[in-house]
Amino acid sequence: MAKNHTRYIFSMGELKRKDNSIAFINEKGNFYIPIEDTREIYCINEVSFNTKFLDFVAKAGITIHFFNYHGNYSGSFYPKDYLVSGTLTIKQSIVFIENRLNIAKNIVKTIAANIYEVLYHYYRHDKKELKPVLDWLKNDADKFISKDITIEQLLFIEGQIWNRFYDSFQYFLPEDFVMNKRVKRPPDNPINALVSFGNTLLYTKTISSIYHTHLNQSISFLHSPGEGRFSLSLDLSEVFKPVIVFKTIFDLVGRKQLQVQKHFDKNLNYALLNEDGKKIFINAFEERINETFMHPKLKRKVSLKHCIKLDGYKLIKHIVEGREFVPFSLKDKM
Amino acid sequence: MKKGVTITNHNYVFLFYDIADEFSEKGKYRVAKVFKICKKYLKHHQKSIFRGNITPSNQLTLEKELKKVIDKDLDFITIIKVLNSGSFEEMTIGTQKKETESIFI
């Protein structure tokens, strides 16, 4: 898969429309971004542009994501919906009212299964302390979810799953990176910073993927819809978090490619990645999300990024045809 | 499609151009035009060399656009098509000011 569909702008400058293509101009000179070969642009630094540029980019269907000085996600430029379907939106709402719990259950089940897969790798490599967590994930979590529960109870179980996952980090990550408690907005230690940054990246990638389907971004099933963000994106990205975000983190930390002293901002108590750290993380993240494997059903190679979109299609199938929605599972690779 | 005929998809290209700009005023305009077309699809690598990932359909549109602009008797454009960015080895001598292939700017 072509990896370079995404550009990350780390330097200050101006984005401009120039002769039916994009030019990024800074003190180093002009830098041309081929319009036909770009799907997303991430603005990590201060970038200026005008409406002429936005109009042009919108026509090409490119989404632009913005991050503030602290690396927090501030929003996306989202071109006019080109795939609009009233029928699907109506049906999506009906399914939300009638069948929300089932979809949410399937998502939580798959989260547990994917976390199990990720942790099992470490269990197989002599981290026997993980046994209780694995057993809990495999037996108890599944049992709870299968019971007749409300959505609040389901969300509680989801929280439990994540908490147990975070607690298990102490068995295989170096001491600097052990997570005592998941802290968000803002994160307060290196591992929390990595998780937040990774989740944000995945969330934006999912937004771009859903943009290319007919789904309505604001009607979600696991998260309660309508909180001023695209909550369907949160839903669909959830099962990919262990597969994409956490595996990337474990890899980079385990191989000492990311180090607390070198790649985090000292002034902020090491709670923020510095530029080098961000670049290393993004590079690994892009590599993982574009990694291809044989899809057992499609019988061709697909990337994880494409799988996010395929999950969108599966959801559409469920909404329109009533086929069961089974999110991407790491074990089956589909 | 005929049986037994396999079509290979090329997803990565190198494009070199030589535009005859020394002989006439018109040639200079053509250089700019060719440059503009190429930068829509590919990454600028060296003065008259572009490279990058491209889909087969975009390749055809690129060819078509170029054919419209150039003077067939004077100008010379080569496009080398390879399967993907993993199918060749590369070495560089000297300095490269801009890393055009990088995902960071």
XYZ file of C-alpha atoms in Angstrom:
439
model
C 0.000 0.000 0.000
C 1.145 3.426 -0.745
C 2.212 4.858 2.513
C 2.470 8.487 1.578
C -1.175 9.364 1.392
C -0.707 11.332 4.564
C 1.437 14.373 5.225
C 2.395 15.663 8.630
C 3.369 19.319 8.716
C 5.804 19.917 11.546
C 7.175 23.284 10.482
C 5.618 26.710 10.400
C 4.458 28.018 7.078
C 1.669 28.623 4.677
C -0.410 26.174 2.701
C -1.467 27.500 -0.658
C -3.247 26.502 -3.762
C -0.820 26.785 -6.608
C -1.583 25.765 -10.204
C -4.171 23.133 -9.314
C -1.956 21.590 -6.719
C -0.856 22.289 -3.166
C 2.257 24.176 -2.190
C 3.611 24.491 1.310
C 5.720 27.594 1.664
C 8.121 28.342 4.477
C 11.499 30.001 4.790
C 13.164 26.946 3.270
C 11.279 27.462 0.048
C 8.405 25.853 -1.761
C 7.383 22.336 -1.077
C 4.915 20.756 -3.436
C 2.327 18.317 -2.169
C 0.796 16.317 -5.013
C -2.936 16.721 -4.752
C -3.802 13.442 -6.408
C -1.661 11.471 -4.018
C -2.841 12.965 -0.741
C -5.769 11.974 1.405
C -5.011 13.640 4.702
C -2.925 16.491 6.015
C -2.028 16.836 9.670
C -1.117 20.311 10.835
C 0.978 19.838 13.950
C 2.507 23.317 13.838
C 1.255 26.793 13.012
C 0.020 26.762 9.444
C -1.897 29.479 7.677
C -4.081 29.283 4.606
C -7.074 30.948 2.987
C -10.511 29.910 1.824
C -9.320 29.508 -1.738
C -7.091 26.726 -0.534
C -9.836 25.133 1.562
C -12.240 25.161 -1.364
C -9.670 23.487 -3.551
C -8.833 20.851 -0.977
C -12.507 20.196 -0.354
C -13.005 19.419 -4.022
C -10.243 16.857 -3.873
C -11.814 15.293 -0.761
C -8.835 15.820 1.492
C -9.414 16.052 5.232
C -7.149 18.273 7.316
C -6.641 17.679 11.018
C -5.424 20.364 13.376
C -3.481 20.064 16.581
C -2.721 22.824 19.041
C 0.563 23.804 20.591
C 0.305 21.108 23.225
C -0.361 18.407 20.673
C -4.023 18.134 21.524
C -6.488 17.541 18.768
C -8.403 20.709 18.039
C -10.509 19.695 15.062
C -10.712 18.721 11.426
C -11.530 20.420 8.207
C -14.087 18.100 6.832
C -15.121 18.704 3.218
C -18.759 18.763 2.313
C -20.234 15.290 2.574
C -20.144 13.748 -0.842
C -21.700 10.495 0.218
C -25.004 11.488 1.726
C -27.807 9.030 2.181
C -31.006 10.036 3.911
C -32.304 6.491 4.034
C -29.196 5.243 5.724
C -29.282 8.023 8.312
C -32.900 7.237 9.147
C -32.180 3.528 9.371
C -29.089 4.215 11.446
C -31.244 6.076 13.973
C -33.825 3.301 14.003
C -31.117 0.732 14.638
C -29.772 2.968 17.398
C -33.137 2.958 19.152
C -33.961 -0.696 18.618
C -30.693 -2.511 18.566
C -28.076 -0.307 20.201
C -27.204 -2.768 22.947
C -26.344 -5.620 20.599
C -23.950 -3.562 18.531
C -22.344 -2.111 21.648
C -22.022 -5.613 23.105
C -20.269 -6.847 19.993
C -17.857 -3.939 20.115
C -16.976 -4.549 23.764
C -16.603 -8.274 23.120
C -14.159 -7.591 20.336
C -12.204 -5.128 22.472
C -11.746 -7.884 25.042
C -10.767 -10.394 22.359
C -8.232 -8.050 20.773
C -6.677 -7.151 24.106
C -6.469 -10.865 24.851
C -4.597 -11.447 21.597
C -2.167 -8.614 22.296
C -1.442 -9.740 25.850
C -1.221 -13.391 24.898
C 1.886 -12.577 22.891
C 3.629 -11.552 26.122
C 2.221 -14.515 28.020
C 3.736 -16.825 25.438
C 7.056 -15.082 25.955
C 7.354 -15.976 29.611
C 5.286 -13.337 31.267
C 3.261 -15.809 33.246
C 1.975 -13.107 35.595
C -0.516 -12.224 32.908
C -2.467 -15.434 33.399
C -5.209 -14.012 35.685
C -5.864 -11.078 33.357
C -6.027 -13.359 30.353
C -8.398 -15.747 32.080
C -10.599 -12.884 33.172
C -10.697 -11.489 29.649
C -11.479 -14.823 28.091
C -14.077 -16.167 30.502
C -15.511 -13.601 32.861
C -15.708 -10.614 30.556
C -17.492 -12.658 27.943
C -19.881 -14.086 30.492
C -20.803 -10.658 31.837
C -21.391 -9.246 28.390
C -23.611 -12.140 27.352
C -25.905 -11.547 30.316
C -28.980 -9.410 30.079
C -27.462 -6.048 30.997
C -28.125 -2.377 30.430
C -25.906 -0.087 28.428
C -24.554 1.505 31.620
C -23.474 -1.859 32.935
C -21.866 -2.614 29.596
C -19.898 0.620 29.750
C -18.791 -0.305 33.232
C -17.476 -3.632 31.948
C -15.686 -1.833 29.147
C -14.024 0.377 31.737
C -13.025 -2.712 33.687
C -11.473 -4.295 30.624
C -9.356 -1.254 29.913
C -8.341 -0.853 33.553
C -7.169 -4.416 33.810
C -5.300 -3.985 30.559
C -3.530 -0.871 31.876
C -2.725 -2.612 35.137
C -1.035 -5.437 33.269
C 1.562 -3.061 31.763
C 3.719 -3.428 34.850
C 4.577 -6.996 33.853
C 6.191 -6.286 30.521
C 7.006 -2.578 30.187
C 10.117 -0.953 31.681
C 9.634 0.909 34.941
C 9.624 4.379 33.403
C 6.551 3.500 31.451
C 4.378 1.794 34.003
C 0.896 3.177 34.136
C -0.480 3.784 37.603
C -3.663 5.323 36.475
C -5.043 6.415 33.158
C -5.082 10.199 33.208
C -6.508 12.248 30.394
C -6.845 15.917 29.542
C -4.012 16.501 30.103
C -2.059 13.272 30.573
C 0.484 13.493 33.364
C 3.166 10.901 32.618
C 4.922 9.397 29.590
C 2.729 6.370 29.015
C -0.470 8.363 29.366
C 0.901 10.890 26.909
C 1.658 8.129 24.411
C -1.766 6.566 24.797
C -3.519 9.904 24.389
C -1.486 10.860 21.358
C -1.965 7.462 19.727
C -5.682 7.403 20.388
C -6.045 10.861 18.890
C -4.223 9.822 15.750
C -6.399 6.748 15.410
C -9.533 8.791 16.028
C -8.659 11.194 13.221
C -7.797 8.327 10.882
C -11.187 6.813 11.604
C -12.926 10.110 10.878
C -11.254 10.186 7.477
C -12.256 6.581 6.807
C -15.891 7.092 7.781
C -15.948 10.190 5.612
C -15.648 7.891 2.625
C -18.726 5.873 3.595
C -22.384 6.848 3.765
C -22.538 6.549 7.536
C -23.620 9.436 9.727
C -20.711 10.375 11.954
C -22.804 11.546 14.866
C -24.994 8.492 15.511
C -22.973 6.082 17.574
C -23.800 2.934 19.472
C -21.373 2.336 22.293
C -20.690 5.939 23.200
C -23.735 8.099 23.714
C -24.221 10.172 20.586
C -24.214 13.914 20.417
C -21.429 15.238 22.559
C -20.103 17.708 20.088
C -17.811 15.248 18.425
C -17.993 12.508 15.861
C -18.889 9.747 18.268
C -19.259 7.004 15.663
C -15.563 7.448 15.093
C -14.935 6.720 18.765
C -16.997 3.552 18.430
C -15.260 2.189 15.380
C -11.762 3.114 16.545
C -12.238 1.358 19.884
C -11.501 -2.175 18.671
C -8.442 -1.004 16.745
C -6.820 0.644 19.746
C -5.127 -2.501 21.099
C -4.149 -3.582 17.602
C -2.748 -0.307 16.324
C -2.054 2.104 19.180
C -0.941 -0.196 21.954
C 1.074 -2.549 19.798
C 2.937 0.444 18.410
C 3.608 1.737 21.922
C 4.776 -1.645 23.210
C 7.068 -2.066 20.230
C 8.672 1.346 20.502
C 9.056 1.204 24.259
C 10.206 -2.399 24.329
C 12.875 -1.778 21.708
C 13.942 1.390 23.508
C 13.237 3.500 20.449
C 11.301 5.849 22.673
C 12.998 6.851 25.895
C 11.709 9.020 28.683
C 14.831 11.169 28.910
C 15.244 11.704 25.197
C 11.816 11.939 23.683
C 9.645 13.630 26.250
C 9.431 17.222 27.356
C 11.336 17.584 30.597
C 9.735 20.867 31.605
C 6.332 19.304 31.663
C 7.222 16.400 33.877
C 7.804 14.187 30.824
C 4.104 14.329 30.095
C 4.407 15.481 26.520
C 6.209 14.028 23.546
C 8.750 16.359 22.002
C 9.110 16.762 18.269
C 11.528 13.887 17.808
C 9.336 11.649 19.888
C 6.278 12.573 17.890
C 8.055 11.831 14.638
C 9.221 8.439 15.817
C 5.774 7.582 17.049
C 3.994 8.785 13.934
C 6.400 6.894 11.706
C 5.795 3.644 13.552
C 2.090 4.328 13.662
C 1.897 4.919 9.909
C 3.892 1.817 9.225
C 1.582 -0.295 11.336
C -1.631 1.129 9.992
C -0.450 0.600 6.417
C 0.869 -2.882 6.994
C -0.905 -5.314 4.720
C -2.039 -8.868 5.253
C -4.164 -11.371 3.397
C -7.824 -10.807 4.107
C -9.390 -14.254 4.441
C -12.719 -13.269 2.968
C -11.722 -10.742 0.341
C -8.802 -12.946 -0.751
C -6.508 -10.007 -1.349
C -4.125 -7.925 0.654
C -5.575 -5.167 2.748
C -4.111 -2.755 5.274
C -5.378 -2.101 8.785
C -6.389 1.356 7.661
C -8.628 -0.197 5.052
C -10.036 -2.507 7.703
C -11.385 0.533 9.549
C -13.338 1.405 6.443
C -14.422 -2.214 6.043
C -15.815 -2.039 9.578
C -17.839 0.926 8.413
C -19.169 -1.173 5.547
C -20.009 -3.990 7.943
C -21.999 -1.538 10.022
C -23.886 -0.417 6.930
C -24.642 -4.068 6.124
C -26.015 -4.472 9.604
C -28.139 -1.362 9.372
C -29.547 -2.057 5.936
C -29.664 -5.835 5.750
C -29.587 -6.863 9.383
C -26.456 -8.946 9.084
C -24.696 -9.240 12.427
C -22.047 -6.611 13.070
C -18.789 -8.252 14.079
C -15.943 -5.727 14.344
C -12.367 -6.392 13.286
C -10.773 -9.086 15.364
C -7.038 -9.518 15.479
C -7.335 -13.267 15.639
C -9.394 -13.752 12.497
C -7.829 -10.794 10.738
C -11.203 -9.656 9.484
C -10.283 -9.429 -20.883
C -8.668 -12.114 -23.008
C -7.747 -15.314 -21.316
C -4.121 -15.791 -20.473
C -3.356 -12.090 -20.675
C -2.177 -10.712 -17.411
C -1.996 -7.022 -16.813
C 0.592 -5.797 -14.371
C -0.323 -2.822 -12.286
C 2.498 -0.394 -11.810
C 2.106 1.744 -8.758
C 5.321 3.717 -8.647
C 6.952 5.812 -11.344
C 9.999 7.871 -12.122
C 9.468 10.644 -14.621
C 12.257 12.453 -16.464
C 11.703 15.280 -18.873
C 13.771 17.226 -21.325
C 11.912 20.113 -22.826
C 13.493 21.950 -25.737
C 13.438 25.368 -24.151
C 16.650 26.728 -25.609
C 15.454 27.121 -29.165
C 12.338 29.173 -28.706
C 10.325 31.334 -26.348
C 7.550 28.776 -26.517
C 9.782 26.116 -25.048
C 10.082 28.023 -21.786
C 6.329 28.026 -21.356
C 6.211 24.337 -22.006
C 8.701 23.636 -19.218
C 6.471 25.426 -16.737
C 3.411 23.613 -18.017
C 4.991 20.191 -17.757
C 6.218 21.019 -14.281
C 2.738 22.072 -13.177
C 1.165 18.876 -14.460
C 3.757 16.620 -12.877
C 3.563 18.167 -9.442
C -0.125 17.378 -9.274
C 0.609 13.669 -9.250
C 4.195 13.133 -8.203
C 6.837 14.411 -5.856
C 9.531 16.713 -7.140
C 12.811 14.915 -6.757
C 15.424 16.730 -8.815
C 15.270 19.618 -11.244
C 13.590 17.712 -14.018
C 12.823 14.477 -12.246
C 9.663 13.501 -10.481
C 8.903 10.308 -8.650
C 6.319 8.808 -6.361
C 3.404 6.486 -5.823
C 0.691 6.696 -8.406
C -2.364 4.672 -9.246
C -2.642 3.158 -12.712
C -5.619 5.337 -13.527
C -3.815 8.486 -12.449
C -0.903 7.371 -14.598
C -3.125 7.404 -17.656
C -4.487 10.867 -16.915
C -0.982 12.131 -16.342
C 0.135 10.761 -19.706
C -2.856 12.281 -21.410
C -2.297 15.687 -19.886
C 1.369 15.646 -20.819
C 0.647 14.658 -24.414
C -1.563 17.696 -24.810
C 1.145 20.095 -23.748
C 4.408 18.897 -25.244
C 5.813 19.315 -28.725
C 6.155 15.750 -29.948
C 9.041 16.521 -32.274
C 11.244 18.362 -29.811
C 10.477 17.281 -26.285
C 11.420 14.088 -24.564
C 9.734 12.550 -21.534
C 10.505 9.174 -20.033
C 8.356 7.437 -17.480
C 9.830 4.422 -15.759
C 7.170 2.292 -14.168
C 7.908 -0.100 -11.354
C 5.644 -2.280 -9.270
C 5.958 -0.451 -5.980
C 8.352 1.506 -3.836
C 9.814 -1.717 -2.488
C 10.910 -3.067 -5.848
C 14.108 -1.088 -6.305
C 17.161 -0.142 -4.392
C 18.346 3.387 -4.116
C 21.543 5.163 -3.264
C 22.333 8.834 -3.085
C 25.600 10.704 -3.378
C 25.915 14.270 -2.228
C 23.338 16.232 -0.333
C 19.649 16.275 -0.749
C 18.203 19.539 0.448
C 14.591 18.522 0.736
C 13.372 15.096 1.644
C 10.440 14.945 -0.684
C 9.438 11.388 0.055
C 9.194 11.880 3.784
C 5.792 12.024 5.403
C 6.946 14.933 7.531
C 7.397 18.437 6.268
